[in-house]
Tab-separated table of N, CA and C in Angstrom:
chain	number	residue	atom	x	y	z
Y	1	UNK	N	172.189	-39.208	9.488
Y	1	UNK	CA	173.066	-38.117	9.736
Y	1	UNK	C	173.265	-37.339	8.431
Y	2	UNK	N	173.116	-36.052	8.506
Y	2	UNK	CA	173.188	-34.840	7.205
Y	2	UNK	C	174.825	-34.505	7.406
Y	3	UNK	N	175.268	-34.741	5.838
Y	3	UNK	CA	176.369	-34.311	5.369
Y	3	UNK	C	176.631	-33.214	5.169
Y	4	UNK	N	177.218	-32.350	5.663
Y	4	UNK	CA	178.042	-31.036	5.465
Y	4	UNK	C	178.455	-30.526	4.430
Y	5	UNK	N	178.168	-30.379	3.302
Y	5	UNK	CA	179.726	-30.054	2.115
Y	5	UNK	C	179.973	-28.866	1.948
Y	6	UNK	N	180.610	-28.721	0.853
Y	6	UNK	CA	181.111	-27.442	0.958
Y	6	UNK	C	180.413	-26.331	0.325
Y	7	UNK	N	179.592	-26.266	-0.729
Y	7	UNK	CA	178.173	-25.833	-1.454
Y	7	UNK	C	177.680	-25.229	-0.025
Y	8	UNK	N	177.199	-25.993	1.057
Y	8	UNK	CA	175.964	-25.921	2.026
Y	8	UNK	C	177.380	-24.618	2.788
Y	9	UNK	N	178.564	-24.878	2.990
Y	9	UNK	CA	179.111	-23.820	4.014
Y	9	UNK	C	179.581	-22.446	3.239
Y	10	UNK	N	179.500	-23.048	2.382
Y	10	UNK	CA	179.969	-21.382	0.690
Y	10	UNK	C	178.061	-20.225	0.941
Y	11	UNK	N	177.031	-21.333	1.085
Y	11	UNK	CA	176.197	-20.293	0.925
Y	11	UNK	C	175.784	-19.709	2.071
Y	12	UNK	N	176.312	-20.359	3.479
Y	12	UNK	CA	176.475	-19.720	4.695
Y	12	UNK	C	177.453	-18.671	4.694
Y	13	UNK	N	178.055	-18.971	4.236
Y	13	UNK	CA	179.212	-17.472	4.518
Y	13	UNK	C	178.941	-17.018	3.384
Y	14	UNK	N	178.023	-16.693	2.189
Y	14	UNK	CA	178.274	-15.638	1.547
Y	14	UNK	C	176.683	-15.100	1.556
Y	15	UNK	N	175.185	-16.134	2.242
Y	15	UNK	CA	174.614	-15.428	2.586
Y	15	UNK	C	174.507	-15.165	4.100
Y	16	UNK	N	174.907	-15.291	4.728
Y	16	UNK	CA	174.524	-15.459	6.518
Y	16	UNK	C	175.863	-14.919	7.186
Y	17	UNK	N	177.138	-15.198	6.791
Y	17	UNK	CA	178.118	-14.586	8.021
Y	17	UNK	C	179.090	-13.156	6.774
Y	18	UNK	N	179.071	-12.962	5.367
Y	18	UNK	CA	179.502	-12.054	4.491
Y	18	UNK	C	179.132	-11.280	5.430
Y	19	UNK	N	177.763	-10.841	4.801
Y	19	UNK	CA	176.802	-9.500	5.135
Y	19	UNK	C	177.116	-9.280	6.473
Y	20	UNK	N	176.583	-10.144	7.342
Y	20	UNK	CA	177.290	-9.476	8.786
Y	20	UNK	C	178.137	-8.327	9.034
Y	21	UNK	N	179.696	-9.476	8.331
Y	21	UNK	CA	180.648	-8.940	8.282
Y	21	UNK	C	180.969	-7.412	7.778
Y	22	UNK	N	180.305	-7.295	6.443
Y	22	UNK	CA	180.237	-6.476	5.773
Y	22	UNK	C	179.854	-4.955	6.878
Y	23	UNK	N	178.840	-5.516	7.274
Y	23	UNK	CA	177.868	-4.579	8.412
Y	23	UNK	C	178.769	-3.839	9.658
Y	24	UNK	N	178.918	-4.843	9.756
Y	24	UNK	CA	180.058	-4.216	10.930
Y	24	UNK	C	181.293	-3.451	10.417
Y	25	UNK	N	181.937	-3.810	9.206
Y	25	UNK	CA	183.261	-3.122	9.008
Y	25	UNK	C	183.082	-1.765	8.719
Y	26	UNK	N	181.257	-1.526	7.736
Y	26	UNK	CA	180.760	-0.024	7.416
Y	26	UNK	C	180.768	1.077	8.436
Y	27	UNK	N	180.453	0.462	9.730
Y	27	UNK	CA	180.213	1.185	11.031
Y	27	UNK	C	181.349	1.712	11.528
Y	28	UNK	N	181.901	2.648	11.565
Y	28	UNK	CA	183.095	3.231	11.945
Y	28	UNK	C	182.535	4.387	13.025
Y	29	UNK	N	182.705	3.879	14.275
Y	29	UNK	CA	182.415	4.457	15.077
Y	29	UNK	C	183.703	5.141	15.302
Y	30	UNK	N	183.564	7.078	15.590
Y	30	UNK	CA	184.504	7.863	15.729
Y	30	UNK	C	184.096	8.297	17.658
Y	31	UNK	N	185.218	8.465	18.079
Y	31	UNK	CA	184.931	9.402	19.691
Y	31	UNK	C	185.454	10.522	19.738
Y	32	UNK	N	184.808	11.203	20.292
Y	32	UNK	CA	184.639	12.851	20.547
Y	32	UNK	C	185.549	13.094	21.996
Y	33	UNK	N	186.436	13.552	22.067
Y	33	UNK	CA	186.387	13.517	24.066
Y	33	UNK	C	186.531	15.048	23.999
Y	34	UNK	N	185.021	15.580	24.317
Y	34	UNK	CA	184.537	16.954	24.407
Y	34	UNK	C	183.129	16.830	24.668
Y	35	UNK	N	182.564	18.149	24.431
Y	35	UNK	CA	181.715	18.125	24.900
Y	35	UNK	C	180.608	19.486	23.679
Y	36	UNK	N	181.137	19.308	23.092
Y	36	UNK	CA	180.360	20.260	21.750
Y	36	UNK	C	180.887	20.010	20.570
Y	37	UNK	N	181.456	18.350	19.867
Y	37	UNK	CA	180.937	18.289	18.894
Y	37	UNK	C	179.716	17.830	18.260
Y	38	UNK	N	179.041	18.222	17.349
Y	38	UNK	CA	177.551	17.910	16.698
Y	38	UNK	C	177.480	17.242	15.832
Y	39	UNK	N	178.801	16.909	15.119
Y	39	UNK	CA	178.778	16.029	14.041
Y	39	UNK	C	178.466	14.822	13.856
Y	40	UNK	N	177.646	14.184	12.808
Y	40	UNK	CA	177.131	12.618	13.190
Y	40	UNK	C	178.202	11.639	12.690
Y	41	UNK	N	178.035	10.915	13.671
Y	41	UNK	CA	178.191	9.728	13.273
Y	41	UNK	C	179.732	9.422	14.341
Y	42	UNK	N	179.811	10.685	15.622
Y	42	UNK	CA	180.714	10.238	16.558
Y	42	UNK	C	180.042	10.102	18.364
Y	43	UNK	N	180.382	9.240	18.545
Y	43	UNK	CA	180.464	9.187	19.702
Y	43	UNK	C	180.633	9.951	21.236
Y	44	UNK	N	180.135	9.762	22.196
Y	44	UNK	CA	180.738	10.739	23.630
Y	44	UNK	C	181.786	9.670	23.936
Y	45	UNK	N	183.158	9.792	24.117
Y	45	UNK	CA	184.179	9.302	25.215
Y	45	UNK	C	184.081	9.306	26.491
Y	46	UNK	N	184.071	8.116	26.953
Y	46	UNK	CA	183.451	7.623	28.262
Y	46	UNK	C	184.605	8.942	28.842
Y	47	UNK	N	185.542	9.358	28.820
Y	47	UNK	CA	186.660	10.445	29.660
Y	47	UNK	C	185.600	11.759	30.184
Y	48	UNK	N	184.708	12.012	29.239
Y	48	UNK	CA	183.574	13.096	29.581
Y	48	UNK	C	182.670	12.605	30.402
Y	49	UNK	N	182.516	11.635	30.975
Y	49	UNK	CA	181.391	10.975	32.135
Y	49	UNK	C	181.481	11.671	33.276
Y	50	UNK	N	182.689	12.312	33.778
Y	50	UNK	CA	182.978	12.869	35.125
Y	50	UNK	C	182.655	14.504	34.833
Y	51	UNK	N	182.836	14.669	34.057
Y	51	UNK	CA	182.576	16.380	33.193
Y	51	UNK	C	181.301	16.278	33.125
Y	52	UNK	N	180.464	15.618	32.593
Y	52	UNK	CA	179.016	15.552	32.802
Y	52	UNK	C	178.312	15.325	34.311
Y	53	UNK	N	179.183	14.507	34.787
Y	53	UNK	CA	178.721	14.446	35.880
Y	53	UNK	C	178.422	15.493	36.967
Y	54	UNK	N	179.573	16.069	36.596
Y	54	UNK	CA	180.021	17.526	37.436
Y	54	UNK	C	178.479	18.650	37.265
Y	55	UNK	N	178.279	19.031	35.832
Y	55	UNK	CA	177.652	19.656	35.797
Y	55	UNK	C	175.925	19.225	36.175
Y	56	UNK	N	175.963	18.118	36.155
Y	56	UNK	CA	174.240	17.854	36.208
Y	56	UNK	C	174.385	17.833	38.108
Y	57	UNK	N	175.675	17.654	38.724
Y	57	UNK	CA	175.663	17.735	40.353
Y	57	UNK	C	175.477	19.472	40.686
Y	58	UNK	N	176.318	20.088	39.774
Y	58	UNK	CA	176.245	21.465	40.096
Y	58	UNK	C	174.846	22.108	39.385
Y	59	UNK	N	173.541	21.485	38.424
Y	59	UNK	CA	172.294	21.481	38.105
Y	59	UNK	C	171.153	21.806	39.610
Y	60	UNK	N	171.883	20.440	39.831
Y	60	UNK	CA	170.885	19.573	41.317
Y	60	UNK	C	171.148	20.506	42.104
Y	61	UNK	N	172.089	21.165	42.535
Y	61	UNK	CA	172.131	21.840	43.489
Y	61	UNK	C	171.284	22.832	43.659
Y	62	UNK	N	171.756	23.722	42.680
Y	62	UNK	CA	170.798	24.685	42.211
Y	62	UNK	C	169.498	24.614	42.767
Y	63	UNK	N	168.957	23.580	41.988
Y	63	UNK	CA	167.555	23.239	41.940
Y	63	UNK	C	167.124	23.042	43.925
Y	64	UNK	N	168.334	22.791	44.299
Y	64	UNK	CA	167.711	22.341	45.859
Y	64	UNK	C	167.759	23.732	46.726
Y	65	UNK	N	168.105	24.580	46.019
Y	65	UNK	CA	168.158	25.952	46.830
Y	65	UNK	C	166.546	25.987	47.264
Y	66	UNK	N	166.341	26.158	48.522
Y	66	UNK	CA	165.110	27.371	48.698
Y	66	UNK	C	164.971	28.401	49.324
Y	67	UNK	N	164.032	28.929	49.668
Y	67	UNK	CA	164.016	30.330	50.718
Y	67	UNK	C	163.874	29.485	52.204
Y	68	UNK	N	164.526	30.529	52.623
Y	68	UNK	CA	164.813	30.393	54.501
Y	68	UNK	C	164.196	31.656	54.852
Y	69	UNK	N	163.100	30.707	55.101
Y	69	UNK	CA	162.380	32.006	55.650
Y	69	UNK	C	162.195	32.480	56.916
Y	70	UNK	N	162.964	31.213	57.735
Y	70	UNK	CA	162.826	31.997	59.355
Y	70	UNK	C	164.473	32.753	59.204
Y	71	UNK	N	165.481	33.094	58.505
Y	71	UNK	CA	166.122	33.599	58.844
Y	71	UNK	C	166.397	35.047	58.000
Y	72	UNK	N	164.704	35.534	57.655
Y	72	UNK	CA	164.768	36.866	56.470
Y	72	UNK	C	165.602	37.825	57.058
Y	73	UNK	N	165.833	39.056	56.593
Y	73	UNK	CA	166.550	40.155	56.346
Y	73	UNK	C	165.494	40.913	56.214
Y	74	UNK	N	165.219	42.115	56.914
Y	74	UNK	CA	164.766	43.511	56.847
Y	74	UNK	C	164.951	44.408	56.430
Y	75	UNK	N	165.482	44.610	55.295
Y	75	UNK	CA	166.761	45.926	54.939
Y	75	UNK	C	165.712	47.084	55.376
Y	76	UNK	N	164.876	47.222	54.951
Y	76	UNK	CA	164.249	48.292	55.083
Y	76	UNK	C	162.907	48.569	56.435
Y	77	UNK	N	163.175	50.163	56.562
Y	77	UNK	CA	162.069	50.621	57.585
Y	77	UNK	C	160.818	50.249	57.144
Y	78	UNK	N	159.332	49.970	57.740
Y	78	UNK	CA	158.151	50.132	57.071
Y	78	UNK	C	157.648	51.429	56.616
Y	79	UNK	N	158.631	52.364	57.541
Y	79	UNK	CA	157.987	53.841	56.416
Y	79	UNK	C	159.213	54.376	55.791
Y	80	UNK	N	158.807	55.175	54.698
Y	80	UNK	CA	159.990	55.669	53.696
Y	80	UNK	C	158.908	57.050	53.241
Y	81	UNK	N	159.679	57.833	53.337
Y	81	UNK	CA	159.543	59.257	53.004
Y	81	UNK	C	160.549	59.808	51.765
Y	82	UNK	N	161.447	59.202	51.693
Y	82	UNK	CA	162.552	59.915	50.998
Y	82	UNK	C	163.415	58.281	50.330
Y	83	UNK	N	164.273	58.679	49.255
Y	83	UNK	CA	164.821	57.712	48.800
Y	83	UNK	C	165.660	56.879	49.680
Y	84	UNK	N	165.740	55.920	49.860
Y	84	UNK	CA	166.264	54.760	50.218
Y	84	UNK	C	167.000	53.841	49.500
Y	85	UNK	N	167.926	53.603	50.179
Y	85	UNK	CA	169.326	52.300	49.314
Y	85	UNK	C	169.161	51.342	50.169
Y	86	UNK	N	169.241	50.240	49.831
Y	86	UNK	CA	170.012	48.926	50.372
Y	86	UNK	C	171.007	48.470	49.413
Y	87	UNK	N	172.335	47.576	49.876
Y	87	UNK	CA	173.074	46.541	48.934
Y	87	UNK	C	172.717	45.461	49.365
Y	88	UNK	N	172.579	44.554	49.146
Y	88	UNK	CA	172.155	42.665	49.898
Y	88	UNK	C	173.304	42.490	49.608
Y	89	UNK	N	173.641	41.825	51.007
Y	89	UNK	CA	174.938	41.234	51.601
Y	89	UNK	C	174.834	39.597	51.196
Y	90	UNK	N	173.650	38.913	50.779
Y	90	UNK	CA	173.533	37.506	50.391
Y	90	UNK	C	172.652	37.589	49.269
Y	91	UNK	N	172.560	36.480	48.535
Y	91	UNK	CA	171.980	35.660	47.512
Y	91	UNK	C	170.597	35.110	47.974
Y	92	UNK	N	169.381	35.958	47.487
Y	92	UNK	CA	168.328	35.247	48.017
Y	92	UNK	C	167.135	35.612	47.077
Y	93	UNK	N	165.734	36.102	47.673
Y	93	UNK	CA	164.827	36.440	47.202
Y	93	UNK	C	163.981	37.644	47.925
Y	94	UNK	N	163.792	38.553	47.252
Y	94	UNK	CA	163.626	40.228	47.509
Y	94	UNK	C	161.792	39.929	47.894
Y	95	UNK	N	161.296	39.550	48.759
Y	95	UNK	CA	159.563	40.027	48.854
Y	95	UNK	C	159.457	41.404	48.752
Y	96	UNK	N	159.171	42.151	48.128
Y	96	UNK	CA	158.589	43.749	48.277
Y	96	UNK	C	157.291	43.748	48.307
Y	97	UNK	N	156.618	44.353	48.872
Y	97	UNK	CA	155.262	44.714	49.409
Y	97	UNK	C	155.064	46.093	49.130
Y	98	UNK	N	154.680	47.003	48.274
Y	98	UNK	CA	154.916	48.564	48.285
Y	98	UNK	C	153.579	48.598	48.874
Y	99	UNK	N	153.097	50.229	48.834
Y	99	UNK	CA	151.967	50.884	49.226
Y	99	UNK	C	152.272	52.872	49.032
Y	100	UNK	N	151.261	53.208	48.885
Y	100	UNK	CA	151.751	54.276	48.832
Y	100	UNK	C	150.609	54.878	49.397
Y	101	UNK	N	150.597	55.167	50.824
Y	101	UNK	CA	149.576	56.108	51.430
Y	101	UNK	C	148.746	57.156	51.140
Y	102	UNK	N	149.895	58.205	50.589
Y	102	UNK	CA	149.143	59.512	49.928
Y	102	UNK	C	148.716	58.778	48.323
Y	103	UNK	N	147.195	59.712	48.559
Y	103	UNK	CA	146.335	59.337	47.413
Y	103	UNK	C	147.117	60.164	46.500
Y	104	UNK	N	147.088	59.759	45.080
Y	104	UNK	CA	148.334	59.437	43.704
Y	104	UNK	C	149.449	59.683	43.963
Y	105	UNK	N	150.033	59.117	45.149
Y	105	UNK	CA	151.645	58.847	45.125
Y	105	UNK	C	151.922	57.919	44.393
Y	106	UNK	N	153.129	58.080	44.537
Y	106	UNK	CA	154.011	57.200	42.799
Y	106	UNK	C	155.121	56.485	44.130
Y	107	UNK	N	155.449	55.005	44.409
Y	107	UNK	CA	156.492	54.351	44.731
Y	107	UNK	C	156.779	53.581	43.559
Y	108	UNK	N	158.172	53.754	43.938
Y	108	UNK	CA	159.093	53.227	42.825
Y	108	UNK	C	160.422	52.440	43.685
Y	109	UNK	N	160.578	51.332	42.863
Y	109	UNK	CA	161.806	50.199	43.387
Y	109	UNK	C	162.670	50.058	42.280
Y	110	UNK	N	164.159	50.339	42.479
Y	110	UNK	CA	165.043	49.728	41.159
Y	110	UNK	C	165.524	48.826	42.158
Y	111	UNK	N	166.049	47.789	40.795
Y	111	UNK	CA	167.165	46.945	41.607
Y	111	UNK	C	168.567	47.331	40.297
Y	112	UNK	N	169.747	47.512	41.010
Y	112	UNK	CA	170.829	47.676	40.031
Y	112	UNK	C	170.433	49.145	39.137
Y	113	UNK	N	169.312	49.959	39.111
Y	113	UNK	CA	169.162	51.363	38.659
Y	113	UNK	C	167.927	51.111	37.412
Y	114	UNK	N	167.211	49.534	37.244
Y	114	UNK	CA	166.584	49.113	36.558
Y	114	UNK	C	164.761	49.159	37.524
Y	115	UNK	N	164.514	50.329	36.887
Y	115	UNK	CA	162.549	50.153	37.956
Y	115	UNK	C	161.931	48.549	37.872
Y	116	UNK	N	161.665	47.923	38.939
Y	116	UNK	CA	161.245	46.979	38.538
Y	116	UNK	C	159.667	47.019	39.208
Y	117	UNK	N	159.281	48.273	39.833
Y	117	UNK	CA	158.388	48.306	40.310
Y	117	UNK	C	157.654	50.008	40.300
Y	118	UNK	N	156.615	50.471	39.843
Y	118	UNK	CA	156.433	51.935	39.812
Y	118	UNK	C	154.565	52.184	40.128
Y	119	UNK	N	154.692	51.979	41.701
Y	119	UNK	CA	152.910	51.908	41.931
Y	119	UNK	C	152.776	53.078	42.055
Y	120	UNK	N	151.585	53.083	41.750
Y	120	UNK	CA	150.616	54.561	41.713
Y	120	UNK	C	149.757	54.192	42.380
Y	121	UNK	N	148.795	54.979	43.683
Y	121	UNK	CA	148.094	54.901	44.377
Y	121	UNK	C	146.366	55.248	43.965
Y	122	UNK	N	146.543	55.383	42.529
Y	122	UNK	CA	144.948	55.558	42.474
Y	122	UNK	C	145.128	57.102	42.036
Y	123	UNK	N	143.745	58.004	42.465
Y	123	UNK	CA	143.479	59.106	41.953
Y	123	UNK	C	143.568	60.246	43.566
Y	124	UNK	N	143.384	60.666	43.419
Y	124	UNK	CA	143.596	61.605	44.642
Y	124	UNK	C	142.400	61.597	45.191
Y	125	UNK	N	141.309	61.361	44.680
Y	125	UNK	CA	139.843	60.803	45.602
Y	125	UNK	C	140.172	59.301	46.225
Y	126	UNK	N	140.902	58.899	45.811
Y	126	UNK	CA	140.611	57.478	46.685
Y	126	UNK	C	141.746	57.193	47.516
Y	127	UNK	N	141.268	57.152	48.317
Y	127	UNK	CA	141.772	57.064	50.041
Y	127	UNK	C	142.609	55.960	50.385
Y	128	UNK	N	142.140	54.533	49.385
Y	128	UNK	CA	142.871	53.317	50.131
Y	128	UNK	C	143.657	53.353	49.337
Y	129	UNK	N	144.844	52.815	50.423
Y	129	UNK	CA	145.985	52.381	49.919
Y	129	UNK	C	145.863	50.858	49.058
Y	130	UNK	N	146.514	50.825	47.937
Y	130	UNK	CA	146.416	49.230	47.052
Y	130	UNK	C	148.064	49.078	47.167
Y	131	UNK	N	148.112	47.904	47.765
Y	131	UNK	CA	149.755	47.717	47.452
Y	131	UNK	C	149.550	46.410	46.506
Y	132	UNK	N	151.492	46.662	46.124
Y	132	UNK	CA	151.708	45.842	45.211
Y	132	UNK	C	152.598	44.981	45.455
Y	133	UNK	N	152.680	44.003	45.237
Y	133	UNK	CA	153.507	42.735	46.137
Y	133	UNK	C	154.662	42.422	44.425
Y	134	UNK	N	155.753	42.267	45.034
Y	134	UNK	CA	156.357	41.676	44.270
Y	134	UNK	C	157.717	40.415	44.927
Y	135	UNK	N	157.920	39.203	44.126
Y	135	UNK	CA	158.712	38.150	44.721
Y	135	UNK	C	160.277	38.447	43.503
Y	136	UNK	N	161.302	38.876	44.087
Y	136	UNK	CA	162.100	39.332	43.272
Y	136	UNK	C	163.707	38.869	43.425
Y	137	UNK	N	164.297	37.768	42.452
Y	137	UNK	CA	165.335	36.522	43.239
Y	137	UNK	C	166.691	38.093	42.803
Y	138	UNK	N	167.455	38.192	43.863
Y	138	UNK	CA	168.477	38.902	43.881
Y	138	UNK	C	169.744	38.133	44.238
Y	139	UNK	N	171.029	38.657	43.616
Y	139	UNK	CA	172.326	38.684	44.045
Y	139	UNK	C	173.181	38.841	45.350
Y	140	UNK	N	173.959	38.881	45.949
Y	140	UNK	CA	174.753	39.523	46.735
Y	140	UNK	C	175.499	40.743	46.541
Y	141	UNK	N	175.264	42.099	46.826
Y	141	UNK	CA	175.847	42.775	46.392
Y	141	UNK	C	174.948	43.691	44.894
Y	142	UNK	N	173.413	43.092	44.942
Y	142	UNK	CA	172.504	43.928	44.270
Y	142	UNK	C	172.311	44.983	45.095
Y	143	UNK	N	171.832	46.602	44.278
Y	143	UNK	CA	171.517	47.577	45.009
Y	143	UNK	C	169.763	47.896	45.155
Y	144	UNK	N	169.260	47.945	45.565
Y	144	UNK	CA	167.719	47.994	46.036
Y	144	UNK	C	167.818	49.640	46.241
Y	145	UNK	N	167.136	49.850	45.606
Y	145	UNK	CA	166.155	51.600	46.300
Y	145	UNK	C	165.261	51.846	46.072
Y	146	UNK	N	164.456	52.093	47.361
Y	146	UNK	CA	162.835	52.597	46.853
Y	146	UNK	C	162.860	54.325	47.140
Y	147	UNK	N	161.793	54.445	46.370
Y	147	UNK	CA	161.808	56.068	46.503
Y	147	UNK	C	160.115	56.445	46.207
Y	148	UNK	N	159.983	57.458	46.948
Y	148	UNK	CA	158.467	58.214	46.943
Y	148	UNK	C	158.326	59.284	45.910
Y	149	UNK	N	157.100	59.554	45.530
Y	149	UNK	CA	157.342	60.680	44.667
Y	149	UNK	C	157.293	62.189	45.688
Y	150	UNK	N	157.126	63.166	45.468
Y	150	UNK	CA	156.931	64.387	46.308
Y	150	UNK	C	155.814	64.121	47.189
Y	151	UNK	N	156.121	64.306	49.159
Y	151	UNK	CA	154.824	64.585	49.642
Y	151	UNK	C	153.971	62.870	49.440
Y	152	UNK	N	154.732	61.948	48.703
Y	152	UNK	CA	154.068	60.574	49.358
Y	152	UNK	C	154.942	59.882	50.096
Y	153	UNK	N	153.978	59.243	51.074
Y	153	UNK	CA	154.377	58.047	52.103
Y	153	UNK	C	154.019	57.464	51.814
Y	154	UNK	N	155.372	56.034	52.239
Y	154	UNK	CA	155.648	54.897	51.409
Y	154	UNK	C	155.159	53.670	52.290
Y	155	UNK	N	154.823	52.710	52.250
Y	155	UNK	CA	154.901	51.741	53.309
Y	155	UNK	C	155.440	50.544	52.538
Y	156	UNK	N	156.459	50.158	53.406
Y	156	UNK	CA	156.843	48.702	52.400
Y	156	UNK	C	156.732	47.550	53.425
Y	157	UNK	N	156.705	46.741	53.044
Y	157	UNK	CA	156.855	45.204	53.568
Y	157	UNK	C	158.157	44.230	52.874
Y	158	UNK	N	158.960	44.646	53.625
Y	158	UNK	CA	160.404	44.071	52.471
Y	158	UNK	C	160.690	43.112	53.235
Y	159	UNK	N	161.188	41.729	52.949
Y	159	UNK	CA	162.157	40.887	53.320
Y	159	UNK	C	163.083	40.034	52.513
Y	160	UNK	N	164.294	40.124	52.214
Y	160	UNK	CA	165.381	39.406	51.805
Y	160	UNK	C	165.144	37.989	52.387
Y	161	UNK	N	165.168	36.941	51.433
Y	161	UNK	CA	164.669	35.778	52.367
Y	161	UNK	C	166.179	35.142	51.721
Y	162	UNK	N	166.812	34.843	52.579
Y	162	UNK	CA	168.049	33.968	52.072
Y	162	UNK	C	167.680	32.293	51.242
Y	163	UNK	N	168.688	31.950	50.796
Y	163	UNK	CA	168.775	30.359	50.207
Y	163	UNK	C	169.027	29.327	51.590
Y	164	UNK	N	168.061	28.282	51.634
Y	164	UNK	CA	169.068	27.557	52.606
Y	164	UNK	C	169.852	26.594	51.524
């Protein structure tokens, strides 16, 4: 049987359980209960778990939006001669389809008074119509107008496709 003394437990605690000690008392862990401090060497407070939570649920959601497409919106005629308004009454996604019949007509789309669309039909020799497709995510309460230039016809293909 090995004797214990006190030599053998002096160099345990001053090499093997000191330092430990030491280790741990340096560590001064600080908590934050927020959510924008940057400073090192503090902590998140478990109190922000439900605040985080919140936002990565209101993330997901988001993300689960899609288009409903059997229940689109038409705002508009397929022919347009003259300027045209819509407001969207929902939150969705704008398909525009322009065209502009008369050879070098100019169609043009703002949304909110911003062109987000300005086709030109080519040269006045060429006959076919080229449309231009655009997928465009809108507001409730955005304003849409398309407009022709002089003497062109417009053809659009519009549908507001809601979120389900």
């Amino acid at each position: 049987m090995k004797v214990v003394n006190t030599n053998k437990l002096n160099l345990l605690w001053t090499y093997g359980i000191l330092p430990i000690k030491h280790a741990v008392d340096n560590v001064k862990l600080k908590l934050a209960n927020n959510l924008v401090t940057t400073e090192e060497g503090y902590g998140l407070d478990a109190r922000q778990g439900p605040v985080i939570q919140r936002q990565i649920d209101e993330i997901n959601g988001k993300l689960g939006m899609y288009p409903d497409y059997e229940n689109a919106i038409i705002p508009f005629s397929h022919n347009i001669t003259t300027n045209t308004e819509y407001i969207t009454e929902i939150d969705g996604i704008l398909f525009l389809c322009l065209t502009s019949v008369t050879p070098a007509g100019i169609a043009t789309a703002k949304i909110n008074d911003v062109v987000v669309a300005n086709h030109r039909n080519g040269s006045a020799s060429n006959n076919l119509p080229i449309p231009a497709v655009y997928n465009i995510p809108v507001r409730k309460g955005t304003v849409i107008k398309i407009s022709a230039s002089s003497y062109t016809y417009v053809t659009t293909s519009t549908r507001l496709i809601p979120y389900k």
